[in-house]
Amino acid sequence: MTELPATTQKKLGLVIDLDTCVGCHACVISCKGWNTENYGAPLSDQDAYGADPTGTFLNRVHSYEITPEDGPAQLVHFPKSCLHCEDAPCVTVCPTGASYKRAEDGIVLVNESDCIGCGLCAWACPYGAREMDAAEGVMKKCTLCVDRIYNDNLPEEDREPACVRTCPAGARHFGDLGDPDSAVSQLVEARGGMDLMPEQGTKPVNKYLPPRPKQDRAAETDTRAPQLKPVAEDTKGFFSWLDKALDRLPGGASDPDKGGS
Amino acid sequence: MHPAPSVIVFTSLSGLGFGLLVFLGVGLPPVTGWVALVFYLIAYGLAVGGLLASTFHLGHPERALKAFTQWKTSWLSREAWLSVAALLVMAVHAFAAVFLDSVLTLVGWTGAALSLVTVYSTSMIYAQLKTVPRWNQPLTPVHLLSLSIAGGALLAGQTTLAALLLTLAAAVQVAHWQMGDSALSRSGTDLSTATGLGPGTVRAFEPPHTGTNYLLKEFVHVVGRRHARKLRLIALLFGYGLPVLFLLFPGAGHVLGALAVVSHLAGLVVSRWLFFAEAEHVVGLYYGKRVA
Ligand code: SF4
Ligand code: SF4
Ligand code: SF4
């Protein structure tokens, strides 16, 4: 049903740490792998080894260059997948009921056997979180790895989204953002977690942790500069004699005729 | 937005077809018999042909009937219901007019109203999208409705009325362009809010992939400003200007009438192409493709 539930018992989602993400794209690959081998239509590629490859991805990593008002420029890697919005516009526009938001945990899913592939839900999503699979003609989106998080066949440590499990930097966290005492909620609280495009009114469940401001190290370089000055200006000993002797040779550094051609 | 030919054809033709049905429903012109048959064939050809074209861009057209289920929330589902209702009611009216030589006034007016609401529901599919600020304005339904009614009047042979309505629709068209041009910057959505990385400057440094993807192909269509201005003039000239001239020509006969229709159709398609091609979806911001 495309009517949104008034409330959901849980608000499962991700917290993505923009300070920690190193932009390795491991989450992109693990997401593609898990969601191709498991629930639903596989995520297809077109012309994968040709000149113009394209493919379906549920998670993509952008990179942005930011220059804060006070502070040096920074490079920020920016993973983006479905934010499982509370007011999900993608759900209400769907004419078939294929798109829905679960009342029990807030996950936004597509029932692929009902989807007519009209694409309207992707039009309605401001974040580019939905992609039509070119081979299957149905809408694909992040499932929050619903087939992992409740999967009793997996060892307990694997019962979290593939992207979270795989991230080598620990930049992705999974949990219940509806519970103020959960680890993810605490993290959001402590680090000033934010919404993307709040003005669109989608009320995203996923939160992003802003990059910590970087120290301006230019000043530090200056304080160390004196220490890098030569310790002895007038040299003596064998190497000093050799240095001067070489300089005196034709083509030597101090030869006024030959030097600096 | 990607100007998909199937969607351009669908919205242009079905808009015209339902516009003509509005006039046939209210008895302008009050036709019966063979003449009525010709009028209804044209109207149904356009409306149904347009609806069929719209199924071409579906990934699974064989499941199209499922689109009737979510009328409570989805404008696309409402459009499905309303268009079928309008076509059925008008079919009764058409049958009576063509074969029984009688005019069922109440049925006709109901069908006309349903036809109007169908065009409105189509326009709301676009106007509801906050993600496309150019469409997300009250003038969008006014624009699509005024075009449909003006085109309907033209097809129905309502010379003076058509000239008047076309002039009105042209004014709305220009206003829609004007408001649309500043819509993205007025929407408040920019790369800073999209990434939460402001204040300061945020610049897209590297896209997620070296190649293109569904999002870029579907949502990020960039038309050069000069190119767009030229096309806008063409749309205004052919869609509105020339047809009005032809209609107002003293003693305008069938030839000029037909010319007016052909010219309007050409202008309409250009206008609709621009409607899609110029519409900026906010997801383009993530790819550094929009200057807001
Ligand atoms: S991020 Fe997009 S696809 Fe996901 S719930 Fe929000 S609007 Fe829907
Ligand atoms: S593409 Fe599928 S899920 Fe999306 S709106 Fe259309 S029918 Fe619904
Ligand atoms: S939660 Fe699962 S489906 Fe969603 S981005 Fe992560 S790996 Fe992909």
Coordinates of C-alpha atoms and ligand atoms in Angstrom, one line a residue:
Chain A
M1 CA 0.0 0.0 0.0
T2 CA 1.3 3.4 -0.9
E3 CA -0.3 5.1 2.1
L4 CA 2.6 5.8 4.5
P5 CA 2.2 4.3 8.0
A6 CA 1.5 7.1 10.6
T7 CA 4.3 5.8 12.8
T8 CA 6.7 2.9 12.6
Q9 CA 7.7 0.8 15.6
K10 CA 11.3 1.1 14.7
K11 CA 13.2 3.5 12.5
L12 CA 16.0 1.3 11.1
G13 CA 18.6 3.1 9.1
L14 CA 22.2 4.0 8.6
V15 CA 24.4 6.6 10.1
I16 CA 27.2 7.6 7.7
D17 CA 30.3 9.3 9.0
L18 CA 31.7 11.7 6.5
D19 CA 34.7 12.3 8.7
T20 CA 35.8 8.7 8.6
C21 CA 34.8 7.6 5.0
V22 CA 38.0 7.2 3.0
G23 CA 36.2 6.8 -0.3
C24 CA 37.3 3.3 -1.0
H25 CA 34.0 2.2 -2.6
A26 CA 34.1 -1.1 -0.7
C27 CA 30.4 -0.6 0.4
V28 CA 29.5 0.0 -3.3
I29 CA 30.9 -3.4 -4.3
S30 CA 29.6 -5.4 -1.3
C31 CA 26.2 -3.9 -1.8
K32 CA 26.2 -4.8 -5.5
G33 CA 27.4 -8.3 -4.7
W34 CA 24.9 -9.1 -2.0
N35 CA 22.0 -7.6 -3.8
T36 CA 22.8 -9.4 -7.1
E37 CA 23.2 -12.8 -5.4
N38 CA 20.2 -12.6 -3.1
Y39 CA 16.7 -11.0 -2.8
G40 CA 15.0 -9.8 -6.0
A41 CA 16.2 -9.2 -9.5
P42 CA 20.0 -9.0 -9.9
L43 CA 21.6 -5.7 -10.4
S44 CA 22.5 -5.8 -14.0
D45 CA 25.3 -4.2 -16.0
Q46 CA 25.2 -3.2 -19.6
D47 CA 28.3 -3.2 -21.8
A48 CA 30.3 -4.0 -18.7
Y49 CA 33.6 -4.6 -20.5
G50 CA 32.9 -2.3 -23.4
A51 CA 33.5 1.3 -24.2
D52 CA 30.4 2.7 -22.4
P53 CA 29.6 0.6 -19.3
T54 CA 26.6 1.3 -17.1
G55 CA 24.9 -0.6 -14.4
T56 CA 22.5 -0.5 -11.5
F57 CA 23.8 0.4 -8.1
L58 CA 21.9 0.9 -4.8
N59 CA 24.8 2.8 -3.2
R60 CA 27.2 5.2 -4.8
V61 CA 30.1 7.3 -3.4
H62 CA 30.5 10.9 -4.5
S63 CA 33.4 13.1 -3.7
Y64 CA 33.2 16.8 -2.9
E65 CA 35.7 19.5 -2.3
I66 CA 34.7 21.9 0.4
T67 CA 36.2 25.1 1.5
P68 CA 34.8 26.1 4.9
E69 CA 34.4 29.8 5.8
D70 CA 37.3 29.5 8.2
G71 CA 39.7 26.7 7.5
P72 CA 41.5 24.9 4.8
A73 CA 39.9 23.1 1.9
Q74 CA 38.9 19.5 2.4
L75 CA 38.0 16.5 0.3
V76 CA 34.9 14.7 1.5
H77 CA 33.8 11.3 0.3
F78 CA 30.1 11.0 0.3
P79 CA 28.3 7.6 0.2
K80 CA 24.6 7.8 -0.8
S81 CA 22.0 5.1 -0.6
C82 CA 18.2 5.2 0.2
L83 CA 17.6 7.2 3.4
H84 CA 14.4 5.3 4.2
C85 CA 12.5 8.6 4.6
E86 CA 9.6 8.9 7.1
D87 CA 7.7 11.0 4.6
A88 CA 8.8 9.1 1.6
P89 CA 7.5 10.8 -1.6
C90 CA 8.6 7.8 -3.6
V91 CA 6.0 5.7 -1.9
T92 CA 2.9 7.9 -2.2
V93 CA 3.4 8.5 -6.0
C94 CA 3.5 4.8 -6.9
P95 CA 0.4 3.9 -8.8
T96 CA 0.6 0.1 -8.2
G97 CA 1.4 -0.2 -4.5
A98 CA 4.7 -1.9 -5.4
S99 CA 6.5 0.7 -3.3
Y100 CA 5.8 0.6 0.4
K101 CA 7.1 1.6 3.8
R102 CA 7.0 -1.1 6.5
A103 CA 5.1 -0.2 9.7
E104 CA 7.3 -2.5 11.8
D105 CA 10.7 -1.1 11.0
G106 CA 10.3 1.7 8.6
I107 CA 12.2 0.1 5.7
V108 CA 11.1 1.3 2.3
L109 CA 10.9 -1.6 -0.2
V110 CA 9.7 -2.4 -3.7
N111 CA 7.6 -5.4 -4.4
E112 CA 9.1 -6.3 -7.7
S113 CA 6.3 -8.5 -9.0
D114 CA 3.9 -5.5 -8.7
C115 CA 6.2 -2.9 -10.2
I116 CA 5.3 -1.8 -13.7
G117 CA 8.5 0.1 -14.2
C118 CA 6.9 3.5 -14.7
G119 CA 9.8 5.2 -12.9
L120 CA 7.7 7.8 -11.2
C121 CA 9.1 6.9 -7.7
A122 CA 12.6 7.7 -9.0
W123 CA 11.3 11.0 -10.2
A124 CA 9.9 11.7 -6.7
C125 CA 13.1 10.8 -4.8
P126 CA 15.3 13.9 -4.4
Y127 CA 18.4 11.8 -3.5
G128 CA 18.7 9.6 -6.6
A129 CA 18.3 6.6 -4.4
R130 CA 16.2 4.6 -6.9
E131 CA 17.4 3.1 -10.2
M132 CA 15.5 1.3 -12.8
D133 CA 17.2 -1.9 -13.8
A134 CA 17.7 -1.8 -17.5
A135 CA 17.6 -5.6 -17.9
E136 CA 14.6 -6.4 -15.6
G137 CA 12.5 -3.2 -16.1
V138 CA 11.7 -2.9 -12.4
M139 CA 12.7 -0.4 -9.8
K140 CA 15.7 -1.2 -7.6
K141 CA 16.6 0.4 -4.3
C142 CA 18.5 -0.2 -1.1
T143 CA 16.6 -2.8 1.0
L144 CA 18.6 -2.0 4.1
C145 CA 19.7 -5.6 3.5
V146 CA 16.4 -6.8 4.9
D147 CA 17.5 -10.3 3.9
R148 CA 20.5 -10.1 6.2
I149 CA 19.4 -8.2 9.3
Y150 CA 16.7 -10.7 10.2
N151 CA 18.4 -13.8 8.7
D152 CA 18.9 -16.5 11.2
N153 CA 21.0 -18.5 8.8
L154 CA 23.8 -16.0 9.0
P155 CA 26.2 -15.9 12.0
E156 CA 25.1 -13.1 14.3
E157 CA 27.9 -10.7 13.4
D158 CA 26.8 -10.8 9.8
R159 CA 23.2 -9.8 10.6
E160 CA 23.8 -6.2 9.5
P161 CA 23.8 -4.6 6.1
A162 CA 26.5 -5.7 3.7
C163 CA 27.9 -2.2 3.3
V164 CA 28.2 -1.7 7.1
R165 CA 29.8 -5.1 7.5
T166 CA 32.3 -4.5 4.8
C167 CA 33.4 -0.9 5.5
P168 CA 37.1 -1.0 6.4
A169 CA 37.0 2.4 8.0
G170 CA 33.9 1.9 10.2
A171 CA 32.2 4.8 8.5
R172 CA 28.8 3.2 8.3
H173 CA 26.6 2.3 11.3
F174 CA 23.3 0.5 11.4
G175 CA 20.6 0.7 14.0
D176 CA 17.3 1.9 15.3
L177 CA 17.2 5.7 15.0
G178 CA 13.7 5.7 16.6
D179 CA 15.3 4.6 19.9
P180 CA 17.1 7.6 21.6
D181 CA 19.2 5.2 23.6
S182 CA 20.5 3.2 20.6
A183 CA 24.2 3.4 19.7
V184 CA 23.4 5.1 16.4
S185 CA 21.1 7.7 18.1
Q186 CA 23.8 8.5 20.6
L187 CA 26.3 8.9 17.8
V188 CA 24.0 11.3 16.0
E189 CA 23.5 13.2 19.2
A190 CA 27.2 13.4 20.0
R191 CA 28.4 14.4 16.5
G192 CA 25.6 16.6 15.3
G193 CA 24.2 14.2 12.7
M194 CA 22.3 15.9 10.0
D195 CA 19.5 15.4 7.3
L196 CA 20.2 15.8 3.6
M197 CA 17.9 18.3 1.8
P198 CA 15.7 18.9 4.9
E199 CA 13.8 21.5 2.9
Q200 CA 12.4 18.8 0.7
G201 CA 10.3 17.6 3.7
T202 CA 11.1 13.9 3.3
K203 CA 12.3 13.5 6.9
P204 CA 15.1 11.0 6.2
V205 CA 15.9 8.3 8.8
N206 CA 19.5 8.0 7.7
K207 CA 21.8 10.6 9.2
Y208 CA 25.1 12.0 8.1
L209 CA 27.9 13.0 10.5
P210 CA 29.7 16.1 9.3
P211 CA 33.4 16.0 8.8
R212 CA 35.3 17.3 11.8
P213 CA 36.9 20.7 11.1
K214 CA 40.6 20.3 10.1
Q215 CA 43.3 22.2 11.8
D216 CA 45.0 24.8 9.8
R217 CA 48.5 23.5 9.7
A218 CA 50.1 26.5 7.8
A219 CA 50.9 28.2 11.1
E220 CA 52.6 25.1 12.4
T221 CA 54.9 24.9 9.4
D222 CA 56.1 28.4 10.2
T223 CA 57.0 27.6 13.8
R224 CA 59.1 24.7 12.6
A225 CA 60.8 26.5 9.8
P226 CA 63.6 27.9 12.0
Q227 CA 64.6 24.4 13.0
L228 CA 65.2 23.5 9.4
K229 CA 67.8 26.2 8.9
P230 CA 71.4 24.9 8.3
V231 CA 73.2 24.3 11.6
A232 CA 76.7 25.3 10.4
E233 CA 77.2 28.1 7.8
D234 CA 81.0 27.9 7.5
T235 CA 82.1 24.3 6.8
K236 CA 85.4 22.7 7.5
G237 CA 87.1 19.3 7.0
F238 CA 87.7 17.1 4.0
F239 CA 84.2 17.3 2.5
S240 CA 84.2 21.0 2.8
W241 CA 87.5 21.1 0.8
L242 CA 86.1 18.7 -1.8
D243 CA 83.0 20.7 -2.2
K244 CA 84.9 23.9 -2.8
A245 CA 87.4 22.1 -5.1
L246 CA 84.5 20.8 -7.2
D247 CA 83.0 24.2 -7.4
R248 CA 86.2 25.6 -8.8
L249 CA 86.2 23.1 -11.7
P250 CA 85.0 24.4 -15.1
G251 CA 81.1 24.0 -15.0
G252 CA 81.1 24.2 -11.2
A253 CA 78.3 26.0 -9.5
S254 CA 80.4 29.0 -8.7
D255 CA 82.0 29.4 -12.2
P256 CA 80.6 32.7 -13.4
D257 CA 81.1 31.9 -17.1
K258 CA 79.5 28.5 -17.3
G259 CA 77.0 28.5 -14.5
G260 CA 73.2 28.9 -14.9
S261 CA 72.9 28.4 -18.6
Chain B
M1 CA 14.5 15.6 -17.3
H2 CA 15.0 13.3 -20.3
P3 CA 12.6 14.3 -23.0
A4 CA 11.4 10.7 -23.8
P5 CA 9.5 10.7 -27.1
S6 CA 6.8 8.4 -25.8
V7 CA 6.0 10.7 -22.9
I8 CA 6.0 13.8 -25.2
V9 CA 3.7 12.1 -27.7
F10 CA 1.4 10.8 -24.9
T11 CA 0.9 14.1 -23.1
S12 CA 0.6 16.1 -26.3
L13 CA -1.9 13.9 -28.0
S14 CA -4.0 12.8 -25.1
G15 CA -4.2 16.5 -23.9
L16 CA -5.6 17.4 -27.4
G17 CA -7.9 14.5 -27.5
F18 CA -9.4 15.1 -24.0
G19 CA -9.6 18.8 -24.9
L20 CA -11.7 18.0 -28.0
L21 CA -13.9 15.6 -25.9
V22 CA -14.7 18.6 -23.5
F23 CA -16.1 20.5 -26.5
L24 CA -18.0 17.6 -27.9
G25 CA -19.5 16.9 -24.5
V26 CA -20.9 20.3 -24.1
G27 CA -22.2 20.3 -27.7
L28 CA -19.7 22.7 -29.4
P29 CA -20.3 21.9 -32.2
P30 CA -23.7 20.1 -31.7
V31 CA -23.0 17.3 -34.1
T32 CA -24.8 14.0 -34.7
G33 CA -24.7 11.3 -37.3
W34 CA -21.7 10.9 -39.6
V35 CA -20.1 14.2 -38.7
A36 CA -20.2 13.2 -35.1
L37 CA -18.6 9.9 -36.0
V38 CA -15.6 11.7 -37.6
F39 CA -15.2 14.1 -34.6
Y40 CA -15.3 11.2 -32.1
L41 CA -12.9 9.1 -34.1
I42 CA -10.4 11.9 -34.0
A43 CA -10.9 12.6 -30.3
Y44 CA -10.6 8.9 -29.3
G45 CA -7.7 8.4 -31.7
L46 CA -5.8 11.1 -29.9
A47 CA -6.8 10.3 -26.4
V48 CA -6.5 6.5 -26.6
G49 CA -3.4 6.7 -28.9
G50 CA -1.8 9.0 -26.3
L51 CA -2.6 6.7 -23.5
L52 CA -1.2 3.7 -25.4
A53 CA 2.0 5.6 -26.1
S54 CA 2.4 6.2 -22.4
T55 CA 2.6 2.4 -21.8
F56 CA 5.6 2.2 -24.1
H57 CA 7.9 3.6 -21.5
L58 CA 6.9 1.1 -18.9
G59 CA 9.3 -1.6 -17.9
H60 CA 6.3 -4.0 -17.5
P61 CA 3.3 -2.9 -19.6
E62 CA 1.6 -6.3 -19.1
R63 CA 1.1 -5.3 -15.4
A64 CA -0.5 -1.9 -16.3
L65 CA -3.8 -2.8 -14.7
K66 CA -2.1 -2.7 -11.3
A67 CA -1.8 1.1 -11.8
F68 CA -5.5 1.3 -10.9
T69 CA -5.0 0.2 -7.3
Q70 CA -3.5 3.3 -5.5
W71 CA -5.9 6.1 -6.3
K72 CA -5.9 7.2 -2.7
T73 CA -2.4 8.6 -2.9
S74 CA -1.1 8.4 -6.5
W75 CA -2.0 11.0 -9.2
L76 CA -0.9 8.5 -11.8
S77 CA -3.4 6.0 -10.5
R78 CA -6.1 8.7 -10.4
E79 CA -5.3 9.6 -14.0
A80 CA -5.8 6.0 -15.0
W81 CA -9.3 5.9 -13.4
L82 CA -10.3 9.3 -14.6
S83 CA -9.2 8.7 -18.2
V84 CA -11.1 5.4 -18.3
A85 CA -14.2 7.0 -16.8
A86 CA -14.1 10.0 -19.2
L87 CA -13.7 7.7 -22.2
L88 CA -16.5 5.4 -21.1
V89 CA -19.0 8.2 -20.3
M90 CA -18.1 10.0 -23.6
A91 CA -18.6 6.7 -25.4
V92 CA -22.2 6.6 -24.3
H93 CA -22.6 10.2 -25.5
A94 CA -20.9 9.4 -28.8
F95 CA -23.1 6.3 -29.4
A96 CA -26.3 8.3 -28.8
A97 CA -25.1 11.1 -31.1
V98 CA -23.8 8.9 -33.9
F99 CA -26.4 6.1 -34.0
L100 CA -29.5 7.5 -32.3
D101 CA -29.2 11.0 -33.5
S102 CA -29.9 12.2 -30.0
V103 CA -27.9 14.4 -27.6
L104 CA -27.7 13.3 -24.0
T105 CA -26.9 16.6 -22.5
L106 CA -26.3 15.4 -18.9
V107 CA -24.1 12.6 -20.1
G108 CA -22.2 15.0 -22.3
W109 CA -21.5 17.5 -19.6
T110 CA -20.4 14.8 -17.2
G111 CA -18.1 13.4 -19.8
A112 CA -16.7 16.9 -20.5
A113 CA -16.1 17.5 -16.8
L114 CA -14.3 14.1 -16.5
S115 CA -12.2 14.9 -19.5
L116 CA -11.1 18.1 -17.9
V117 CA -10.3 16.4 -14.6
T118 CA -8.3 13.8 -16.5
V119 CA -6.0 16.5 -17.9
Y120 CA -5.8 18.0 -14.5
S121 CA -4.7 14.7 -13.0
T122 CA -2.0 14.3 -15.7
S123 CA -0.7 17.8 -14.9
M124 CA -0.6 17.0 -11.2
I125 CA 1.7 14.0 -11.8
Y126 CA 4.3 16.7 -12.7
A127 CA 3.2 19.5 -10.5
Q128 CA 3.3 17.4 -7.3
L129 CA 7.1 16.7 -7.7
K130 CA 9.0 18.9 -5.3
T131 CA 12.1 17.3 -6.8
V132 CA 11.5 19.3 -10.0
P133 CA 11.0 22.9 -8.9
R134 CA 10.2 24.1 -12.5
W135 CA 7.1 21.8 -12.4
N136 CA 6.3 22.2 -8.7
Q137 CA 4.2 25.4 -9.2
P138 CA 0.5 26.2 -9.5
L139 CA 1.0 27.4 -13.0
T140 CA 1.8 23.8 -14.2
P141 CA -1.8 22.6 -14.2
V142 CA -3.0 25.9 -15.5
H143 CA -0.5 25.6 -18.4
L144 CA -1.4 22.0 -19.3
L145 CA -5.2 22.6 -18.9
S146 CA -5.2 25.9 -20.9
L147 CA -3.2 24.2 -23.8
S148 CA -5.6 21.2 -23.8
I149 CA -8.7 23.4 -23.9
A150 CA -7.3 25.7 -26.5
G151 CA -6.3 22.8 -28.7
G152 CA -9.7 21.2 -28.2
A153 CA -11.5 24.4 -29.3
L154 CA -9.3 24.5 -32.4
L155 CA -10.1 20.9 -33.3
A156 CA -13.8 21.5 -32.6
G157 CA -13.8 24.3 -35.1
Q158 CA -14.7 27.0 -32.6
T159 CA -12.9 29.7 -34.5
T160 CA -13.3 32.8 -32.3
L161 CA -13.2 30.9 -29.1
A162 CA -10.1 29.0 -30.2
A163 CA -8.3 32.2 -31.0
L164 CA -9.2 33.6 -27.6
L165 CA -8.2 30.5 -25.7
L166 CA -4.9 30.2 -27.7
T167 CA -4.0 33.7 -26.8
L168 CA -4.7 33.0 -23.2
A169 CA -2.7 29.7 -23.3
A170 CA 0.2 31.6 -24.8
A171 CA 0.2 34.1 -21.9
V172 CA 0.2 31.2 -19.4
Q173 CA 2.9 29.5 -21.4
V174 CA 5.2 32.5 -21.1
A175 CA 4.4 33.0 -17.4
H176 CA 5.2 29.3 -16.8
W177 CA 8.6 29.8 -18.5
Q178 CA 9.3 32.9 -16.5
M179 CA 8.4 31.4 -13.2
G180 CA 10.1 28.2 -14.1
D181 CA 13.4 29.9 -14.9
S182 CA 13.9 31.0 -11.3
A183 CA 12.2 28.0 -9.6
L184 CA 15.3 26.0 -8.8
S185 CA 17.1 28.9 -7.1
R186 CA 13.9 29.9 -5.3
S187 CA 13.4 26.3 -4.0
G188 CA 16.3 26.7 -1.6
T189 CA 17.8 23.3 -2.6
D190 CA 21.4 23.5 -3.6
L191 CA 24.6 21.5 -3.3
S192 CA 25.0 22.8 0.3
T193 CA 21.6 21.5 1.5
A194 CA 22.0 18.4 -0.6
T195 CA 25.3 17.4 1.1
G196 CA 24.9 19.3 4.4
L197 CA 28.5 20.4 3.8
G198 CA 27.9 24.2 3.9
P199 CA 28.5 26.9 4.9
G200 CA 31.5 27.7 2.7
T201 CA 31.8 26.4 -0.8
V202 CA 31.0 22.9 -1.9
R203 CA 32.1 21.7 -5.3
A204 CA 31.5 18.3 -6.9
F205 CA 35.0 16.8 -7.2
E206 CA 34.4 13.4 -8.6
P207 CA 31.3 11.5 -9.6
P208 CA 30.7 8.0 -8.3
H209 CA 31.5 6.3 -11.6
T210 CA 33.5 7.2 -14.7
G211 CA 30.6 6.3 -16.9
T212 CA 27.0 7.4 -17.0
N213 CA 24.1 5.9 -15.2
Y214 CA 20.2 5.7 -15.0
L215 CA 20.0 8.8 -12.9
L216 CA 22.1 11.0 -15.3
K217 CA 20.3 9.7 -18.3
E218 CA 16.8 10.1 -16.8
F219 CA 17.2 13.3 -14.8
V220 CA 20.1 15.3 -16.0
H221 CA 19.4 16.8 -19.4
V222 CA 21.1 20.1 -20.0
V223 CA 19.7 22.4 -22.8
G224 CA 21.8 25.4 -23.8
R225 CA 20.2 28.7 -22.9
R226 CA 20.4 30.1 -26.5
H227 CA 19.1 26.8 -27.9
A228 CA 16.2 26.9 -25.5
R229 CA 15.3 30.5 -26.3
K230 CA 15.2 29.7 -30.0
L231 CA 12.9 26.7 -29.3
R232 CA 10.6 28.8 -27.1
L233 CA 10.1 31.3 -30.0
I234 CA 9.4 28.4 -32.4
A235 CA 6.8 27.0 -29.9
L236 CA 5.2 30.4 -29.4
L237 CA 5.1 31.0 -33.2
F238 CA 3.8 27.7 -34.3
G239 CA 1.8 26.6 -31.3
Y240 CA 0.0 29.9 -30.7
G241 CA 0.8 32.8 -33.0
L242 CA 0.3 31.3 -36.5
P243 CA -2.9 29.4 -35.5
V244 CA -4.4 32.6 -34.1
L245 CA -3.5 34.4 -37.3
F246 CA -5.0 31.7 -39.5
L247 CA -8.2 31.6 -37.4
L248 CA -8.7 35.4 -37.5
F249 CA -8.1 35.6 -41.2
P250 CA -11.3 37.0 -42.8
G251 CA -13.3 34.1 -44.2
A252 CA -11.0 31.5 -42.9
G253 CA -12.0 28.2 -44.5
H254 CA -11.2 24.6 -44.0
V255 CA -7.7 24.9 -45.5
L256 CA -6.6 27.6 -43.1
G257 CA -8.3 25.7 -40.3
A258 CA -6.3 22.6 -41.1
L259 CA -3.1 24.7 -41.4
A260 CA -3.9 26.1 -37.9
V261 CA -4.2 22.6 -36.5
V262 CA -1.0 21.4 -38.1
S263 CA 0.9 24.4 -36.9
H264 CA -0.5 24.1 -33.4
L265 CA 0.5 20.4 -33.2
A266 CA 4.0 21.2 -34.2
G267 CA 4.3 24.0 -31.7
L268 CA 2.7 21.9 -29.0
V269 CA 5.3 19.1 -29.5
V270 CA 8.2 21.7 -29.2
S271 CA 6.6 23.2 -26.1
R272 CA 6.2 19.8 -24.5
W273 CA 9.8 18.8 -25.5
L274 CA 11.0 21.9 -23.6
F275 CA 8.7 21.1 -20.7
F276 CA 10.7 18.0 -20.1
A277 CA 14.2 19.0 -21.4
E278 CA 14.3 22.2 -19.4
A279 CA 13.0 20.7 -16.1
E280 CA 15.9 20.4 -13.6
H281 CA 15.7 17.5 -11.1
V282 CA 17.5 18.3 -7.9
V283 CA 19.4 15.0 -8.0
G284 CA 21.6 16.7 -10.7
L285 CA 23.1 18.8 -7.8
Y286 CA 24.8 15.7 -6.5
Y287 CA 26.6 15.4 -9.8
G288 CA 27.5 19.1 -10.0
K289 CA 25.3 19.5 -13.0
R290 CA 23.1 22.3 -11.7
V291 CA 24.1 25.8 -10.9
A292 CA 21.5 26.8 -8.4
Ligands
SF4_1 S1 15.8 8.3 -0.1 FE1 14.5 8.4 -1.9 S2 13.9 6.2 -2.3 FE2 14.6 6.3 -0.2 S3 12.8 6.6 1.0 FE3 13.7 8.7 0.6 S4 12.6 9.4 -1.2 FE4 12.3 7.2 -1.1
SF4_2 S1 8.5 2.2 -11.0 FE1 7.4 0.5 -9.9 S2 7.7 1.0 -7.7 FE2 8.2 2.9 -8.9 S3 6.3 4.1 -9.0 FE3 6.3 2.8 -10.8 S4 5.2 0.9 -10.2 FE4 5.8 2.0 -8.3
SF4_3 S1 22.0 -1.5 3.3 FE1 22.3 -3.2 1.9 S2 21.1 -2.6 0.1 FE2 21.4 -0.7 1.3 S3 23.2 0.3 0.6 FE3 23.9 -1.1 2.3 S4 24.4 -3.0 1.3 FE4 23.2 -1.8 -0.2

